[in-house]
Amino acid sequence: MSVPQGPQSPRGNGGNPFSPRGNGNNPDQNNRRNQNAGPGGPKGVMRSPWLWGIIIVLMVVLLFQMLSGRGPQTIDTKDGMDILTSQASDVKFANIVDNTRQVQLELNSDYKKTDPETGKERNYGKDVQFYYTYAQSAQVVKAVEKANPKNGWTASMKETSMWTYMLTSILPFIIILALFWFLMSRMGSGSGMLGMGGKKNAGKLSDGQIPKTKFSDVAGEEAAVQEVEEIKDFLQDPSKYKALGARIPRGVLLYGPPGTGKTLLARAIAGEAGVPFYSMAGSDFVEMFVGLGASRVRDLFDEAKKNAPAIIFIDEIDAVGRKRGSGMGGGHDEREQTLNQLLVEMDGFNNDTNLIIIAATNRPDVLDPALLRPGRFDRQVAVEAPDLEGREEILKVHAKGKPFVPDIDLHAIAVRTPGFTGADLANVLNEAALLCARVGAQLIDNRAIDEAIDRVMSGPRRRSKGMALDELRNTAYHEGGHALVAAALNNTDPVTKVTILPRGRALGYTAVMPTEDRYSQSRNELLDQMAYAMGGRTAEEIVFHDPSTGASNDIEKATKIARRMVGEFGFTDQLGAIKWIDSDDEQGLDGLRPREYSDATAQMIDEQVMSFVETAHTEAWQIIMDNREILDELVRQLLVKQTLNEKELKEIFANIKKAPQREVWLSNPNRPDSDKPPVPIPESLKRSAGLPQQ
């Protein structure tokens, strides 16, 4: 699509080729002169330490080459001995330098030699020299005596001149000291080492000091916005809080998965309050030189205090705020000094400072407890992945300015994207727009949305010549096994899509879609997830009796679920409701955290994990054996259509034989069981949740 363009401004000197090139009335040239005067122009280039370093090195190398280019030309030892023995009459004078094992010859005529490889003749001149080894000393002296040069010969010791001594011994140290002084002065003046970071990078004022982001731009996180509303009110009007003796939190910690909008929320607080927003990443404080990170913390807080009321935002604070003493070797490193300085600065606030510290992290569990105590980051706000309504609101925000076909349903897209963060949803709509633009479409349609969701979930479709037919059939049975087991189990989500089109690193995939947002899972749901994960491997075993490596990721998932059921959730009657394994497997940076259970317990954990996985494998095996005809029909249609949607899958699974319900599980069989059912959900709650009523 061509874009209409306005009239082109004349290039050069106002369009007149006869005007002088330096016309001061030409705004383009004035702008170029102004740009050259800036940091990127010639003057800025001349201030670059890299350029000066290169110039110094080139000057030293050139000086050494000039000095080494003077004096006699060096020839091979064999050629020098040949001159003394075969061309002795041509030797005018000889000098043996004993301490360098060097023979200098002054000849009557130029010494020339032909290179045997190139065939070219080289003229070495009348002054030549060659070197010899210690073992050749007596032989060289005899050869010189026998040659009997016309002007005689001498033996001497080479003396190093003062200039040579300075160049070889003192000058390198002077250059190193000069560079070190230059670098330290640059760091002290705020430009950082080699002009890359320093005090000038201690804090950045964004968008003209006050961000334009508002709470209306933070969709899908109403609970988090409500938690930080009073921060905005305090910065705008602190008097009503001070009148009641209230103290606003000095620090707010935003934590949650990546892409949920923590940085956006922090900017929105500053934008709503109309105060400057200082943003810096936690990794910017950690440097190689001890003390530089602490200096940056002081500079950042000093600058923010000058512009108070203000907000300081530290992204990824876990880079500098990890628990002290967990570093390699336990030393007092630069990160700990920086953390100590941050704690000191936060303690220096009073009720009149009007300075709020906001930090964001994905790992609040690894932060130092001193950061989280009251008086520092005393308010912690969870910014989680949005629920169904939140996803729909986020989609509405990112859909602004994008042309869609009339039948696009953002609510349906939100239903199909459980677990997606705000960044994921923005990526879905952006990918859909890119796909439509790639084929020249004017509107974003449902097919583009479907493909975009698949790309975000599983990666782009691989454009290859295709798999071998046997491998394609193997993949169809593998994915069909997953889908069949999921459809036959009683606690799994509906199967919405099965495909054998390769995406990312996967040869195919099966999609199960939750019907509602969940925040916890039951024991039976986890058992079903393991059986579903083992469905692909089981189908390969039953059909081909020769499983492939394609099930490695499924086995990994099943094993991970089983290990968490045993070690974290207490879902076994042999080990009880005891947490044996940390949820994040955090072993500290040094990896030396002691195990808190015995070898016998470790063996029991391994046995229970193996038992859970084997039980899931057996359940999947029985389901596939009971529904082999349905599996074969599913594979036939997959090989023809390559992708089956939810409607087609429902037709295939219409006569499926469901798996039997599991027996009631008790953590201890010796405890009495209760037959009383749970209380019913009140009708008022059903109405508010939109559930069907009896």
PDB file of N, CA and C in Angstrom, residues 120-208:
ATOM      1  N   LYS A 120      62.300 -13.337  -5.792  1.00  0.00           N
ATOM      2  CA  LYS A 120      62.648 -11.919  -5.819  1.00  0.00           C
ATOM      3  C   LYS A 120      63.939 -11.688  -5.034  1.00  0.00           C
ATOM      4  N   GLU A 121      64.731 -10.731  -5.526  1.00  0.00           N
ATOM      5  CA  GLU A 121      66.003 -10.404  -4.885  1.00  0.00           C
ATOM      6  C   GLU A 121      65.805  -9.252  -3.901  1.00  0.00           C
ATOM      7  N   ARG A 122      66.400  -9.403  -2.716  1.00  0.00           N
ATOM      8  CA  ARG A 122      66.293  -8.361  -1.689  1.00  0.00           C
ATOM      9  C   ARG A 122      67.676  -7.792  -1.408  1.00  0.00           C
ATOM     10  N   ASN A 123      67.733  -6.465  -1.313  1.00  0.00           N
ATOM     11  CA  ASN A 123      68.986  -5.760  -1.035  1.00  0.00           C
ATOM     12  C   ASN A 123      69.009  -5.377   0.444  1.00  0.00           C
ATOM     13  N   TYR A 124      69.976  -5.926   1.217  1.00  0.00           N
ATOM     14  CA  TYR A 124      70.093  -5.654   2.640  1.00  0.00           C
ATOM     15  C   TYR A 124      71.014  -4.473   2.944  1.00  0.00           C
ATOM     16  N   GLY A 125      71.685  -3.932   1.935  1.00  0.00           N
ATOM     17  CA  GLY A 125      72.595  -2.820   2.158  1.00  0.00           C
ATOM     18  C   GLY A 125      73.970  -3.278   2.602  1.00  0.00           C
ATOM     19  N   LYS A 126      74.802  -2.309   2.957  1.00  0.00           N
ATOM     20  CA  LYS A 126      76.187  -2.599   3.341  1.00  0.00           C
ATOM     21  C   LYS A 126      76.330  -2.920   4.827  1.00  0.00           C
ATOM     22  N   ASP A 127      75.350  -2.561   5.643  1.00  0.00           N
ATOM     23  CA  ASP A 127      75.414  -2.839   7.082  1.00  0.00           C
ATOM     24  C   ASP A 127      74.419  -3.945   7.418  1.00  0.00           C
ATOM     25  N   VAL A 128      74.968  -5.095   7.825  1.00  0.00           N
ATOM     26  CA  VAL A 128      74.126  -6.237   8.166  1.00  0.00           C
ATOM     27  C   VAL A 128      74.551  -6.773   9.529  1.00  0.00           C
ATOM     28  N   GLN A 129      73.669  -7.599  10.087  1.00  0.00           N
ATOM     29  CA  GLN A 129      73.979  -8.225  11.368  1.00  0.00           C
ATOM     30  C   GLN A 129      73.291  -9.577  11.443  1.00  0.00           C
ATOM     31  N   PHE A 130      73.837 -10.448  12.269  1.00  0.00           N
ATOM     32  CA  PHE A 130      73.203 -11.738  12.512  1.00  0.00           C
ATOM     33  C   PHE A 130      73.450 -12.142  13.953  1.00  0.00           C
ATOM     34  N   TYR A 131      72.616 -13.063  14.451  1.00  0.00           N
ATOM     35  CA  TYR A 131      72.696 -13.515  15.833  1.00  0.00           C
ATOM     36  C   TYR A 131      73.161 -14.968  15.866  1.00  0.00           C
ATOM     37  N   TYR A 132      73.754 -15.339  16.956  1.00  0.00           N
ATOM     38  CA  TYR A 132      74.252 -16.701  17.122  1.00  0.00           C
ATOM     39  C   TYR A 132      73.907 -17.183  18.527  1.00  0.00           C
ATOM     40  N   THR A 133      74.016 -18.484  18.713  1.00  0.00           N
ATOM     41  CA  THR A 133      73.730 -19.082  20.015  1.00  0.00           C
ATOM     42  C   THR A 133      75.000 -19.165  20.844  1.00  0.00           C
ATOM     43  N   TYR A 134      74.794 -19.486  22.123  1.00  0.00           N
ATOM     44  CA  TYR A 134      75.958 -19.580  23.018  1.00  0.00           C
ATOM     45  C   TYR A 134      76.918 -20.674  22.566  1.00  0.00           C
ATOM     46  N   ALA A 135      76.369 -21.770  22.041  1.00  0.00           N
ATOM     47  CA  ALA A 135      77.232 -22.879  21.606  1.00  0.00           C
ATOM     48  C   ALA A 135      78.074 -22.507  20.392  1.00  0.00           C
ATOM     49  N   GLN A 136      77.636 -21.486  19.629  1.00  0.00           N
ATOM     50  CA  GLN A 136      78.371 -21.085  18.425  1.00  0.00           C
ATOM     51  C   GLN A 136      79.406 -19.995  18.697  1.00  0.00           C
ATOM     52  N   SER A 137      79.596 -19.585  19.937  1.00  0.00           N
ATOM     53  CA  SER A 137      80.466 -18.441  20.245  1.00  0.00           C
ATOM     54  C   SER A 137      81.892 -18.650  19.735  1.00  0.00           C
ATOM     55  N   ALA A 138      82.497 -19.786  20.071  1.00  0.00           N
ATOM     56  CA  ALA A 138      83.890 -20.031  19.650  1.00  0.00           C
ATOM     57  C   ALA A 138      84.009 -20.094  18.142  1.00  0.00           C
ATOM     58  N   GLN A 139      83.012 -20.697  17.484  1.00  0.00           N
ATOM     59  CA  GLN A 139      83.047 -20.805  16.024  1.00  0.00           C
ATOM     60  C   GLN A 139      82.951 -19.436  15.371  1.00  0.00           C
ATOM     61  N   VAL A 140      82.133 -18.556  15.923  1.00  0.00           N
ATOM     62  CA  VAL A 140      81.978 -17.216  15.356  1.00  0.00           C
ATOM     63  C   VAL A 140      83.269 -16.413  15.509  1.00  0.00           C
ATOM     64  N   VAL A 141      83.890 -16.476  16.687  1.00  0.00           N
ATOM     65  CA  VAL A 141      85.132 -15.724  16.908  1.00  0.00           C
ATOM     66  C   VAL A 141      86.226 -16.189  15.945  1.00  0.00           C
ATOM     67  N   LYS A 142      86.336 -17.499  15.752  1.00  0.00           N
ATOM     68  CA  LYS A 142      87.337 -18.011  14.820  1.00  0.00           C
ATOM     69  C   LYS A 142      87.062 -17.543  13.396  1.00  0.00           C
ATOM     70  N   ALA A 143      85.768 -17.528  13.008  1.00  0.00           N
ATOM     71  CA  ALA A 143      85.435 -17.099  11.652  1.00  0.00           C
ATOM     72  C   ALA A 143      85.772 -15.629  11.440  1.00  0.00           C
ATOM     73  N   VAL A 144      85.529 -14.784  12.444  1.00  0.00           N
ATOM     74  CA  VAL A 144      85.853 -13.362  12.322  1.00  0.00           C
ATOM     75  C   VAL A 144      87.372 -13.168  12.244  1.00  0.00           C
ATOM     76  N   GLU A 145      88.104 -13.885  13.102  1.00  0.00           N
ATOM     77  CA  GLU A 145      89.565 -13.762  13.062  1.00  0.00           C
ATOM     78  C   GLU A 145      90.125 -14.213  11.711  1.00  0.00           C
ATOM     79  N   LYS A 146      89.565 -15.282  11.187  1.00  0.00           N
ATOM     80  CA  LYS A 146      90.049 -15.798   9.906  1.00  0.00           C
ATOM     81  C   LYS A 146      89.696 -14.871   8.759  1.00  0.00           C
ATOM     82  N   ALA A 147      88.537 -14.207   8.843  1.00  0.00           N
ATOM     83  CA  ALA A 147      88.146 -13.274   7.779  1.00  0.00           C
ATOM     84  C   ALA A 147      89.068 -12.068   7.732  1.00  0.00           C
ATOM     85  N   ASN A 148      89.611 -11.659   8.895  1.00  0.00           N
ATOM     86  CA  ASN A 148      90.574 -10.551   8.977  1.00  0.00           C
ATOM     87  C   ASN A 148      90.070  -9.316   8.217  1.00  0.00           C
ATOM     88  N   PRO A 149      89.005  -8.661   8.704  1.00  0.00           N
ATOM     89  CA  PRO A 149      88.452  -7.494   8.002  1.00  0.00           C
ATOM     90  C   PRO A 149      89.501  -6.404   7.782  1.00  0.00           C
ATOM     91  N   LYS A 150      89.285  -5.616   6.740  1.00  0.00           N
ATOM     92  CA  LYS A 150      90.251  -4.587   6.339  1.00  0.00           C
ATOM     93  C   LYS A 150      90.469  -3.580   7.448  1.00  0.00           C
ATOM     94  N   ASN A 151      89.397  -3.131   8.101  1.00  0.00           N
ATOM     95  CA  ASN A 151      89.489  -2.142   9.184  1.00  0.00           C
ATOM     96  C   ASN A 151      89.517  -2.807  10.558  1.00  0.00           C
ATOM     97  N   GLY A 152      89.708  -4.107  10.583  1.00  0.00           N
ATOM     98  CA  GLY A 152      89.811  -4.820  11.842  1.00  0.00           C
ATOM     99  C   GLY A 152      88.452  -5.218  12.405  1.00  0.00           C
ATOM    100  N   TRP A 153      88.479  -5.749  13.609  1.00  0.00           N
ATOM    101  CA  TRP A 153      87.244  -6.155  14.270  1.00  0.00           C
ATOM    102  C   TRP A 153      87.371  -5.908  15.766  1.00  0.00           C
ATOM    103  N   THR A 154      86.225  -5.798  16.420  1.00  0.00           N
ATOM    104  CA  THR A 154      86.195  -5.524  17.856  1.00  0.00           C
ATOM    105  C   THR A 154      85.180  -6.436  18.524  1.00  0.00           C
ATOM    106  N   ALA A 155      85.349  -6.586  19.826  1.00  0.00           N
ATOM    107  CA  ALA A 155      84.365  -7.292  20.666  1.00  0.00           C
ATOM    108  C   ALA A 155      83.922  -6.334  21.757  1.00  0.00           C
ATOM    109  N   SER A 156      82.626  -6.175  21.927  1.00  0.00           N
ATOM    110  CA  SER A 156      82.113  -5.164  22.859  1.00  0.00           C
ATOM    111  C   SER A 156      80.884  -5.689  23.583  1.00  0.00           C
ATOM    112  N   MET A 157      80.463  -4.903  24.573  1.00  0.00           N
ATOM    113  CA  MET A 157      79.219  -5.161  25.305  1.00  0.00           C
ATOM    114  C   MET A 157      78.237  -4.046  24.959  1.00  0.00           C
ATOM    115  N   LYS A 158      77.026  -4.402  24.585  1.00  0.00           N
ATOM    116  CA  LYS A 158      76.047  -3.399  24.184  1.00  0.00           C
ATOM    117  C   LYS A 158      75.514  -2.673  25.403  1.00  0.00           C
ATOM    118  N   GLU A 159      75.539  -1.354  25.350  1.00  0.00           N
ATOM    119  CA  GLU A 159      75.020  -0.525  26.432  1.00  0.00           C
ATOM    120  C   GLU A 159      73.674   0.064  26.021  1.00  0.00           C
ATOM    121  N   THR A 160      72.722  -0.015  26.927  1.00  0.00           N
ATOM    122  CA  THR A 160      71.380   0.505  26.647  1.00  0.00           C
ATOM    123  C   THR A 160      71.349   2.000  26.905  1.00  0.00           C
ATOM    124  N   SER A 161      70.862   2.759  25.921  1.00  0.00           N
ATOM    125  CA  SER A 161      70.785   4.204  26.086  1.00  0.00           C
ATOM    126  C   SER A 161      69.661   4.575  27.036  1.00  0.00           C
ATOM    127  N   MET A 162      69.722   5.803  27.527  1.00  0.00           N
ATOM    128  CA  MET A 162      68.709   6.266  28.466  1.00  0.00           C
ATOM    129  C   MET A 162      67.328   6.286  27.819  1.00  0.00           C
ATOM    130  N   TRP A 163      67.253   6.708  26.548  1.00  0.00           N
ATOM    131  CA  TRP A 163      65.957   6.787  25.875  1.00  0.00           C
ATOM    132  C   TRP A 163      65.369   5.392  25.650  1.00  0.00           C
ATOM    133  N   THR A 164      66.245   4.454  25.264  1.00  0.00           N
ATOM    134  CA  THR A 164      65.748   3.092  25.071  1.00  0.00           C
ATOM    135  C   THR A 164      65.255   2.499  26.383  1.00  0.00           C
ATOM    136  N   TYR A 165      66.005   2.764  27.459  1.00  0.00           N
ATOM    137  CA  TYR A 165      65.597   2.269  28.776  1.00  0.00           C
ATOM    138  C   TYR A 165      64.242   2.848  29.184  1.00  0.00           C
ATOM    139  N   MET A 166      64.044   4.130  28.909  1.00  0.00           N
ATOM    140  CA  MET A 166      62.770   4.762  29.262  1.00  0.00           C
ATOM    141  C   MET A 166      61.630   4.187  28.435  1.00  0.00           C
ATOM    142  N   LEU A 167      61.899   3.980  27.136  1.00  0.00           N
ATOM    143  CA  LEU A 167      60.840   3.466  26.278  1.00  0.00           C
ATOM    144  C   LEU A 167      60.436   2.048  26.667  1.00  0.00           C
ATOM    145  N   THR A 168      61.420   1.223  26.991  1.00  0.00           N
ATOM    146  CA  THR A 168      61.124  -0.187  27.255  1.00  0.00           C
ATOM    147  C   THR A 168      60.723  -0.472  28.693  1.00  0.00           C
ATOM    148  N   SER A 169      61.140   0.367  29.627  1.00  0.00           N
ATOM    149  CA  SER A 169      60.910   0.059  31.039  1.00  0.00           C
ATOM    150  C   SER A 169      59.945   1.010  31.720  1.00  0.00           C
ATOM    151  N   ILE A 170      60.122   2.296  31.512  1.00  0.00           N
ATOM    152  CA  ILE A 170      59.347   3.276  32.274  1.00  0.00           C
ATOM    153  C   ILE A 170      58.067   3.680  31.550  1.00  0.00           C
ATOM    154  N   LEU A 171      58.137   3.829  30.210  1.00  0.00           N
ATOM    155  CA  LEU A 171      56.985   4.336  29.471  1.00  0.00           C
ATOM    156  C   LEU A 171      55.740   3.461  29.632  1.00  0.00           C
ATOM    157  N   PRO A 172      55.835   2.117  29.575  1.00  0.00           N
ATOM    158  CA  PRO A 172      54.608   1.322  29.769  1.00  0.00           C
ATOM    159  C   PRO A 172      53.923   1.585  31.108  1.00  0.00           C
ATOM    160  N   PHE A 173      54.720   1.750  32.179  1.00  0.00           N
ATOM    161  CA  PHE A 173      54.116   2.042  33.483  1.00  0.00           C
ATOM    162  C   PHE A 173      53.464   3.419  33.486  1.00  0.00           C
ATOM    163  N   ILE A 174      54.100   4.378  32.812  1.00  0.00           N
ATOM    164  CA  ILE A 174      53.511   5.720  32.738  1.00  0.00           C
ATOM    165  C   ILE A 174      52.175   5.673  32.009  1.00  0.00           C
ATOM    166  N   ILE A 175      52.124   4.901  30.908  1.00  0.00           N
ATOM    167  CA  ILE A 175      50.875   4.794  30.144  1.00  0.00           C
ATOM    168  C   ILE A 175      49.782   4.136  30.989  1.00  0.00           C
ATOM    169  N   ILE A 176      50.148   3.069  31.708  1.00  0.00           N
ATOM    170  CA  ILE A 176      49.157   2.380  32.549  1.00  0.00           C
ATOM    171  C   ILE A 176      48.633   3.301  33.646  1.00  0.00           C
ATOM    172  N   LEU A 177      49.546   4.039  34.304  1.00  0.00           N
ATOM    173  CA  LEU A 177      49.116   4.960  35.356  1.00  0.00           C
ATOM    174  C   LEU A 177      48.245   6.068  34.795  1.00  0.00           C
ATOM    175  N   ALA A 178      48.591   6.569  33.597  1.00  0.00           N
ATOM    176  CA  ALA A 178      47.798   7.638  32.986  1.00  0.00           C
ATOM    177  C   ALA A 178      46.398   7.144  32.647  1.00  0.00           C
ATOM    178  N   LEU A 179      46.305   5.937  32.075  1.00  0.00           N
ATOM    179  CA  LEU A 179      44.988   5.391  31.753  1.00  0.00           C
ATOM    180  C   LEU A 179      44.176   5.149  33.024  1.00  0.00           C
ATOM    181  N   PHE A 180      44.815   4.629  34.075  1.00  0.00           N
ATOM    182  CA  PHE A 180      44.109   4.387  35.331  1.00  0.00           C
ATOM    183  C   PHE A 180      43.594   5.694  35.923  1.00  0.00           C
ATOM    184  N   TRP A 181      44.441   6.729  35.917  1.00  0.00           N
ATOM    185  CA  TRP A 181      44.005   8.027  36.428  1.00  0.00           C
ATOM    186  C   TRP A 181      42.858   8.580  35.594  1.00  0.00           C
ATOM    187  N   PHE A 182      42.938   8.395  34.271  1.00  0.00           N
ATOM    188  CA  PHE A 182      41.892   8.901  33.385  1.00  0.00           C
ATOM    189  C   PHE A 182      40.569   8.190  33.661  1.00  0.00           C
ATOM    190  N   LEU A 183      40.620   6.843  33.809  1.00  0.00           N
ATOM    191  CA  LEU A 183      39.396   6.089  34.057  1.00  0.00           C
ATOM    192  C   LEU A 183      38.781   6.459  35.394  1.00  0.00           C
ATOM    193  N   MET A 184      39.608   6.581  36.434  1.00  0.00           N
ATOM    194  CA  MET A 184      39.075   6.924  37.746  1.00  0.00           C
ATOM    195  C   MET A 184      38.490   8.326  37.758  1.00  0.00           C
ATOM    196  N   SER A 185      39.108   9.249  37.025  1.00  0.00           N
ATOM    197  CA  SER A 185      38.561  10.607  36.960  1.00  0.00           C
ATOM    198  C   SER A 185      37.237  10.618  36.222  1.00  0.00           C
ATOM    199  N   ARG A 186      37.123   9.764  35.181  1.00  0.00           N
ATOM    200  CA  ARG A 186      35.850   9.674  34.464  1.00  0.00           C
ATOM    201  C   ARG A 186      34.758   9.109  35.366  1.00  0.00           C
ATOM    202  N   MET A 187      35.119   8.089  36.161  1.00  0.00           N
ATOM    203  CA  MET A 187      34.139   7.510  37.080  1.00  0.00           C
ATOM    204  C   MET A 187      33.737   8.508  38.149  1.00  0.00           C
ATOM    205  N   GLY A 188      34.706   9.245  38.648  1.00  0.00           N
ATOM    206  CA  GLY A 188      34.399  10.215  39.694  1.00  0.00           C
ATOM    207  C   GLY A 188      33.587  11.382  39.195  1.00  0.00           C
ATOM    208  N   SER A 189      33.748  11.719  37.900  1.00  0.00           N
ATOM    209  CA  SER A 189      33.012  12.859  37.349  1.00  0.00           C
ATOM    210  C   SER A 189      31.617  12.484  36.912  1.00  0.00           C
ATOM    211  N   GLY A 190      31.282  11.177  36.971  1.00  0.00           N
ATOM    212  CA  GLY A 190      29.913  10.785  36.673  1.00  0.00           C
ATOM    213  C   GLY A 190      29.738  10.111  35.349  1.00  0.00           C
ATOM    214  N   SER A 191      30.793   9.964  34.537  1.00  0.00           N
ATOM    215  CA  SER A 191      30.634   9.334  33.244  1.00  0.00           C
ATOM    216  C   SER A 191      30.805   7.833  33.303  1.00  0.00           C
ATOM    217  N   GLY A 192      31.344   7.312  34.405  1.00  0.00           N
ATOM    218  CA  GLY A 192      31.544   5.880  34.519  1.00  0.00           C
ATOM    219  C   GLY A 192      32.784   5.430  33.786  1.00  0.00           C
ATOM    220  N   MET A 193      33.121   4.159  33.946  1.00  0.00           N
ATOM    221  CA  MET A 193      34.302   3.629  33.283  1.00  0.00           C
ATOM    222  C   MET A 193      34.129   3.703  31.779  1.00  0.00           C
ATOM    223  N   LEU A 194      35.090   4.359  31.107  1.00  0.00           N
ATOM    224  CA  LEU A 194      35.088   4.526  29.665  1.00  0.00           C
ATOM    225  C   LEU A 194      33.804   5.186  29.187  1.00  0.00           C
ATOM    226  N   GLY A 195      33.219   6.026  30.040  1.00  0.00           N
ATOM    227  CA  GLY A 195      32.027   6.757  29.649  1.00  0.00           C
ATOM    228  C   GLY A 195      30.768   5.931  29.668  1.00  0.00           C
ATOM    229  N   MET A 196      30.797   4.748  30.271  1.00  0.00           N
ATOM    230  CA  MET A 196      29.628   3.876  30.249  1.00  0.00           C
ATOM    231  C   MET A 196      29.058   3.747  31.646  1.00  0.00           C
ATOM    232  N   GLY A 197      28.206   4.631  32.034  1.00  0.00           N
ATOM    233  CA  GLY A 197      27.534   4.550  33.326  1.00  0.00           C
ATOM    234  C   GLY A 197      28.283   5.279  34.395  1.00  0.00           C
ATOM    235  N   GLY A 198      27.631   5.644  35.460  1.00  0.00           N
ATOM    236  CA  GLY A 198      28.229   6.385  36.557  1.00  0.00           C
ATOM    237  C   GLY A 198      27.158   7.166  37.251  1.00  0.00           C
ATOM    238  N   LYS A 199      27.543   8.299  37.813  1.00  0.00           N
ATOM    239  CA  LYS A 199      26.573   9.066  38.582  1.00  0.00           C
ATOM    240  C   LYS A 199      25.462   9.608  37.700  1.00  0.00           C
ATOM    241  N   LYS A 200      25.784   9.902  36.441  1.00  0.00           N
ATOM    242  CA  LYS A 200      24.746  10.441  35.583  1.00  0.00           C
ATOM    243  C   LYS A 200      23.681   9.403  35.278  1.00  0.00           C
ATOM    244  N   ASN A 201      24.015   8.131  35.465  1.00  0.00           N
ATOM    245  CA  ASN A 201      23.036   7.089  35.255  1.00  0.00           C
ATOM    246  C   ASN A 201      22.370   6.662  36.552  1.00  0.00           C
ATOM    247  N   ALA A 202      22.621   7.395  37.620  1.00  0.00           N
ATOM    248  CA  ALA A 202      22.078   6.983  38.909  1.00  0.00           C
ATOM    249  C   ALA A 202      20.562   6.971  38.903  1.00  0.00           C
ATOM    250  N   GLY A 203      19.927   7.829  38.165  1.00  0.00           N
ATOM    251  CA  GLY A 203      18.485   7.818  38.078  1.00  0.00           C
ATOM    252  C   GLY A 203      18.040   8.488  36.804  1.00  0.00           C
ATOM    253  N   LYS A 204      16.919   8.047  36.249  1.00  0.00           N
ATOM    254  CA  LYS A 204      16.457   8.595  34.993  1.00  0.00           C
ATOM    255  C   LYS A 204      15.072   9.192  35.206  1.00  0.00           C
ATOM    256  N   LEU A 205      14.897  10.443  34.823  1.00  0.00           N
ATOM    257  CA  LEU A 205      13.579  11.054  34.831  1.00  0.00           C
ATOM    258  C   LEU A 205      12.917  10.722  33.510  1.00  0.00           C
ATOM    259  N   SER A 206      11.749  10.094  33.554  1.00  0.00           N
ATOM    260  CA  SER A 206      11.123   9.621  32.335  1.00  0.00           C
ATOM    261  C   SER A 206       9.975  10.527  31.939  1.00  0.00           C
ATOM    262  N   ASP A 207       9.818  10.686  30.628  1.00  0.00           N
ATOM    263  CA  ASP A 207       8.702  11.431  30.052  1.00  0.00           C
ATOM    264  C   ASP A 207       8.594  12.838  30.629  1.00  0.00           C
ATOM    265  N   GLY A 208       9.686  13.568  30.602  1.00  0.00           N
ATOM    266  CA  GLY A 208       9.631  14.941  31.088  1.00  0.00           C
ATOM    267  C   GLY A 208       9.338  15.016  32.564  1.00  0.00           C
TER     268      GLY A 208
END
